[in-house]
Short mmCIF file of C-alpha atoms in Angstrom, two decimals:
data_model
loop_
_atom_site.label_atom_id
_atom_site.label_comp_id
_atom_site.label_asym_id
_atom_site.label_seq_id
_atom_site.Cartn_x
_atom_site.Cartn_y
_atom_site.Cartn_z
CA UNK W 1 0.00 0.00 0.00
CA UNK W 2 1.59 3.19 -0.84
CA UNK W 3 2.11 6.82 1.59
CA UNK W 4 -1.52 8.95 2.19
CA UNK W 5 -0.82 11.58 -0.04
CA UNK W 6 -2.79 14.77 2.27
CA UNK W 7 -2.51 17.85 -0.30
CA UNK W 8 -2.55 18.24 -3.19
CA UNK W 9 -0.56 21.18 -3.54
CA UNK W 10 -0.07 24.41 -0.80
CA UNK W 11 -3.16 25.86 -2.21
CA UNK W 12 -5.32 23.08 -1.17
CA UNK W 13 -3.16 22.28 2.17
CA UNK W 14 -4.60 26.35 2.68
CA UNK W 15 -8.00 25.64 2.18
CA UNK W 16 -7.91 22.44 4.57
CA UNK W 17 -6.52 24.50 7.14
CA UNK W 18 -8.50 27.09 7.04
CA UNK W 19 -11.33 24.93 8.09
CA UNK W 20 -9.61 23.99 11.21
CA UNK W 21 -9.29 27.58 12.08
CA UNK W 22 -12.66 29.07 11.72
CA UNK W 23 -12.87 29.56 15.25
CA UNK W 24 -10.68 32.88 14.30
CA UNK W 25 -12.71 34.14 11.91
CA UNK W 26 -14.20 36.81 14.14
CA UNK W 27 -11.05 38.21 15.78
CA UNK W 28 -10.31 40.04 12.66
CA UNK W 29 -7.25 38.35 12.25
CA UNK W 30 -4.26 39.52 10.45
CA UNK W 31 -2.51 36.42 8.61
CA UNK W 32 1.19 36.20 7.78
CA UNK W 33 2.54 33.85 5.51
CA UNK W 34 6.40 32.58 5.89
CA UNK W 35 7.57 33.58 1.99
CA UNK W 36 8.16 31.31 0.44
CA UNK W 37 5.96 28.20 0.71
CA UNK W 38 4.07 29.24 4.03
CA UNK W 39 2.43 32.45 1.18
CA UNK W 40 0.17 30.43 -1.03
CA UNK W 41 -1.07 28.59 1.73
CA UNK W 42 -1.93 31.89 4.04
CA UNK W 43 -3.55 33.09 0.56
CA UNK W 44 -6.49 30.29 1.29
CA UNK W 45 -6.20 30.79 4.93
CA UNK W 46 -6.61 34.58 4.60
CA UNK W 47 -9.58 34.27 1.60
CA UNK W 48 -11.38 31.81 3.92
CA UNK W 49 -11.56 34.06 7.14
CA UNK W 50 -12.03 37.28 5.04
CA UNK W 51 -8.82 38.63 6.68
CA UNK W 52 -6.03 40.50 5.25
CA UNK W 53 -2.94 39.01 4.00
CA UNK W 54 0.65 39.75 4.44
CA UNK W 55 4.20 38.30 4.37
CA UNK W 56 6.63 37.59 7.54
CA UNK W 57 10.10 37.12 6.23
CA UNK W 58 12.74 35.07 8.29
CA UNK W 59 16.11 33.68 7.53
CA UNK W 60 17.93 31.12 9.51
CA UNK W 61 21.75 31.36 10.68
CA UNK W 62 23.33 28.41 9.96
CA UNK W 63 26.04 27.14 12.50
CA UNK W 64 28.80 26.75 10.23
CA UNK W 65 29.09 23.35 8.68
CA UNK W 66 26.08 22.33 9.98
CA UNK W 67 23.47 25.31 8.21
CA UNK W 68 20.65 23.20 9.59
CA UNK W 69 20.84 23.52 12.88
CA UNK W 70 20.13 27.43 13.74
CA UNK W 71 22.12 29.30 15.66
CA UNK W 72 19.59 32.24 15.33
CA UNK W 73 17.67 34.13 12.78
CA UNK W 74 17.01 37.99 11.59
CA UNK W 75 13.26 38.63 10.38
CA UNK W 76 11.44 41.59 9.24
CA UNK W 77 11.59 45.03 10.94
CA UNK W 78 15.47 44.26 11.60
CA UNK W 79 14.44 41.85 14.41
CA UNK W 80 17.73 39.68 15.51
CA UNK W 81 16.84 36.48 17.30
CA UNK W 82 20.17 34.27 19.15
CA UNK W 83 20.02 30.51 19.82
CA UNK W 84 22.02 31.18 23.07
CA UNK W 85 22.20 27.60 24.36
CA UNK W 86 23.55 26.67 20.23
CA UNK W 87 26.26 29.43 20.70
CA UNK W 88 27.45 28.34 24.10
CA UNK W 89 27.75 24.59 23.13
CA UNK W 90 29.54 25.30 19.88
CA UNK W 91 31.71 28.20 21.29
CA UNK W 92 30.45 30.03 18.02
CA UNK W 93 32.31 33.50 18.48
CA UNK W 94 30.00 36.93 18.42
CA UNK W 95 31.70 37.81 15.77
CA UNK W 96 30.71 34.95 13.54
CA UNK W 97 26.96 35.16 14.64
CA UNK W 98 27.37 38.55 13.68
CA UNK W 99 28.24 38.16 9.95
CA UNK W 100 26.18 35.64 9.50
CA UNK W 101 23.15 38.35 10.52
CA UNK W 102 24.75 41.20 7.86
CA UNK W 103 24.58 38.68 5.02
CA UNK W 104 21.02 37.11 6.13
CA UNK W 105 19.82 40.61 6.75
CA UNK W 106 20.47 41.39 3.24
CA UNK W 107 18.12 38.93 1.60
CA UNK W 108 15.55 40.21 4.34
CA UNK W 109 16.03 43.78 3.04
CA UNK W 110 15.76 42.13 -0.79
CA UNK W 111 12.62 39.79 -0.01
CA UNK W 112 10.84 42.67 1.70
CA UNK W 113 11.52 44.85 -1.18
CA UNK W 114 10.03 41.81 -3.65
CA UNK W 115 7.19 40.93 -1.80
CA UNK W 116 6.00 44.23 -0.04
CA UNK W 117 7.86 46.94 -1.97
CA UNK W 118 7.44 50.44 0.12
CA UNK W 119 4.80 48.86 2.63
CA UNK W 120 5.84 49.31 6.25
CA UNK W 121 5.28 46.24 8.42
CA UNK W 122 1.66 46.22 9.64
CA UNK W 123 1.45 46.93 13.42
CA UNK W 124 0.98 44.03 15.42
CA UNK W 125 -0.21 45.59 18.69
CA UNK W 126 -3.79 44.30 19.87
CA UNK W 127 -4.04 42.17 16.77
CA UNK W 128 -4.78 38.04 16.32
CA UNK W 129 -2.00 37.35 14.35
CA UNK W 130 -1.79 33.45 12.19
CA UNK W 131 1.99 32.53 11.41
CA UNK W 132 1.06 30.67 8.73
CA UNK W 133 3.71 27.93 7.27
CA UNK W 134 3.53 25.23 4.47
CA UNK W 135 4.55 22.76 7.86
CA UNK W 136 6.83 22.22 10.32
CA UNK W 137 9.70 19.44 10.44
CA UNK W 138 12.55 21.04 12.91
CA UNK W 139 10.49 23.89 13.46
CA UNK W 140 13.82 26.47 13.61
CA UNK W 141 12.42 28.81 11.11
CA UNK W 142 9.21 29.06 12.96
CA UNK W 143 10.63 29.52 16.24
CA UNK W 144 12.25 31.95 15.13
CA UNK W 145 9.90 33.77 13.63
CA UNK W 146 7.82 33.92 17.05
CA UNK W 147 10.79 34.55 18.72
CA UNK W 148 10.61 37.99 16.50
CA UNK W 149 7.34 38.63 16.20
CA UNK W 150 6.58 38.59 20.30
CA UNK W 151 8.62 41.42 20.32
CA UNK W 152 5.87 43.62 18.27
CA UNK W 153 3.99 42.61 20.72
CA UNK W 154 0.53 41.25 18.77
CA UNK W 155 -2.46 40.32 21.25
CA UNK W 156 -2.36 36.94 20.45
CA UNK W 157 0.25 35.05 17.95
CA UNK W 158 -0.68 31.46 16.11
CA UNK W 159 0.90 29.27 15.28
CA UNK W 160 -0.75 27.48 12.07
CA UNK W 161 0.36 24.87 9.70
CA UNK W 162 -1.35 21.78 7.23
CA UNK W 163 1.33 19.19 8.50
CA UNK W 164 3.48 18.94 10.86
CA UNK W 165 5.54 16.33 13.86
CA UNK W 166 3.21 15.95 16.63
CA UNK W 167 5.92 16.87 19.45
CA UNK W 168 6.76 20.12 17.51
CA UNK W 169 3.29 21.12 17.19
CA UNK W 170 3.05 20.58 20.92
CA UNK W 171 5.98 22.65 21.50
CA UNK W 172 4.53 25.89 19.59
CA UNK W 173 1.31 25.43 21.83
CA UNK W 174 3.47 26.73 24.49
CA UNK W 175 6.05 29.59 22.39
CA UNK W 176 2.92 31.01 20.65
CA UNK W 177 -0.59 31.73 21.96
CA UNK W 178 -1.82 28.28 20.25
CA UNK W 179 -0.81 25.96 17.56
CA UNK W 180 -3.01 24.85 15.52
CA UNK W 181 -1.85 21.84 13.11
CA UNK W 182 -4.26 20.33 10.93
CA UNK W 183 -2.30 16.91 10.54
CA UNK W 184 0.27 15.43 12.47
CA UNK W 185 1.87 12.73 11.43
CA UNK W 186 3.64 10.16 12.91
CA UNK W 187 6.78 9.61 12.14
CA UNK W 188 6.62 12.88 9.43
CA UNK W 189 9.90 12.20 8.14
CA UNK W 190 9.44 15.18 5.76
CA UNK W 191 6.96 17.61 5.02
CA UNK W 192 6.67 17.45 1.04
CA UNK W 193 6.39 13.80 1.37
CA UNK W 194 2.82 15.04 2.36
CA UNK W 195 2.10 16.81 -0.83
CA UNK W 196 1.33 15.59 -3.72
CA UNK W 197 2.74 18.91 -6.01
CA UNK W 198 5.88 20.18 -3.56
CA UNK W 199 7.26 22.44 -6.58
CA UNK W 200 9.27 25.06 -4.75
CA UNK W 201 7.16 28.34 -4.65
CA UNK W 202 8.99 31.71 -6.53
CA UNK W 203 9.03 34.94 -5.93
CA UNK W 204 6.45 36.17 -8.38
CA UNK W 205 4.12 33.59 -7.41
CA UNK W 206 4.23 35.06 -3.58
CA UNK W 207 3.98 38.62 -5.06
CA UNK W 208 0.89 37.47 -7.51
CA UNK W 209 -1.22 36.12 -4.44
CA UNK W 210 -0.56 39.78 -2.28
CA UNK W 211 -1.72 41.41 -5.24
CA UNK W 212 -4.72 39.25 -5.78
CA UNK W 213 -5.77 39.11 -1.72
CA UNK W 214 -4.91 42.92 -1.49
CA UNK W 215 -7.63 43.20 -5.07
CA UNK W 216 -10.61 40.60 -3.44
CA UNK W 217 -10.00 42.46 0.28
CA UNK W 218 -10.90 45.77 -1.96
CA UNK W 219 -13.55 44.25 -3.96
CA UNK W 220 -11.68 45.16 -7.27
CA UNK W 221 -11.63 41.50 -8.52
CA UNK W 222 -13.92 38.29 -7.11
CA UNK W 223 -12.33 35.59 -4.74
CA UNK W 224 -9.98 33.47 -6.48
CA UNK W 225 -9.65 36.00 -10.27
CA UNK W 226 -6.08 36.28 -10.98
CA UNK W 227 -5.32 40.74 -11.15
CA UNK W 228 -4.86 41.93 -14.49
#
């Protein structure tokens, strides 16, 4: 018997999650998609609770020779998150953390300028915010994207996801407000082994769905109509 195939692609992984998070729909929730696979799957999320849609960008530092493992991350509005307890073990010098940030900061800077352009960050404060993420394996990039956004202080932060390891989902029930999974797996092994389309999601893709949700939130084009 072969793997249970979950999604189809990100868009429909969205659309199943969405349904798991209706319970939001009246907190006017603001939802944030991780560019760039966590976008088209915040574009259903978004469409379904008739909230606005926008993009939370995050890079992982790499400890050196082993870029999986994160020794921190930078994230939008200049925000610098430290894996102290991964410095201390590895004796990774400030200095090295520190470069690391200045090149990772860059692509920040150039992914903001893709996806948003000359839009400032939304402000968080007294909003429901859904981190929204194609799933969670490791879970570094997400934690450190809460890590980042708890510091603009949002009235309650979500965790959401289609897939994801059970134990890590438990874990963001406690760094974020809730977590709210819509599958968990057992063992996951990977997260696109879930999907039955995993193609990796570009740049102009993540820009044509905040152009269309930014149109169907005005009224300028029905749900779903790709923007002229």
């Amino acid at each position: 018997m072969g793997k249970r195939v979950y999604f189809d692609d990100r868009r429909d992984a969205g659309r199943q999650l969405a349904l798991k998070l209706s319970a939001y729909a009246g907190a006017r929730p603001l939802v944030l998609g991780l560019p760039r696979g966590g976008v088209p799957v915040a574009y259903e999320v978004a469409r379904a609770l008739s909230a606005p849609l926008d993009v939370f960008v995050v890079r992982k530092l790499g400890v050196p020779d082993n870029e999986e493992l994160a020794m921190g991350a930078v994230a939008s509005g200049g925000a610098l998150v430290v894996n102290d307890e991964v410095v201390e073990r590895f004796g990774i010098p400030a200095e090295v953390v520190a470069r690391a940030a200045e090149v990772e900061r860059g692509e920040v800077e150039r992914r903001e300028r893709a996806f948003r352009g000359g839009r400032p960050m939304p402000d968080l404060r007294r909003r429901t915010v859904l981190l929204v993420d194609d799933g969670l394996a490791t879970g570094a990039t997400m934690r450190a994207a809460v890590s980042a956004l708890r510091k603009m202080k949002p009235a309650r932060l979500v965790v959401a996801v289609p897939i994801s390891d059970p134990d890590v989902c438990d874990e963001f029930r406690h760094l974020a407000d809730d977590a709210v999974c819509a599958v968990t797996p057992e063992p996951l092994f990977s997260v696109g082994l879930w999907y039955r389309d995993f193609t990796q999601t570009g740049d102009d893709e993540v820009r044509e769905l905040l152009a269309r949700a930014a149109l169907e939130r005005e009224g300028a084009v029905p749900p779903g109509a790709t923007p002229s």
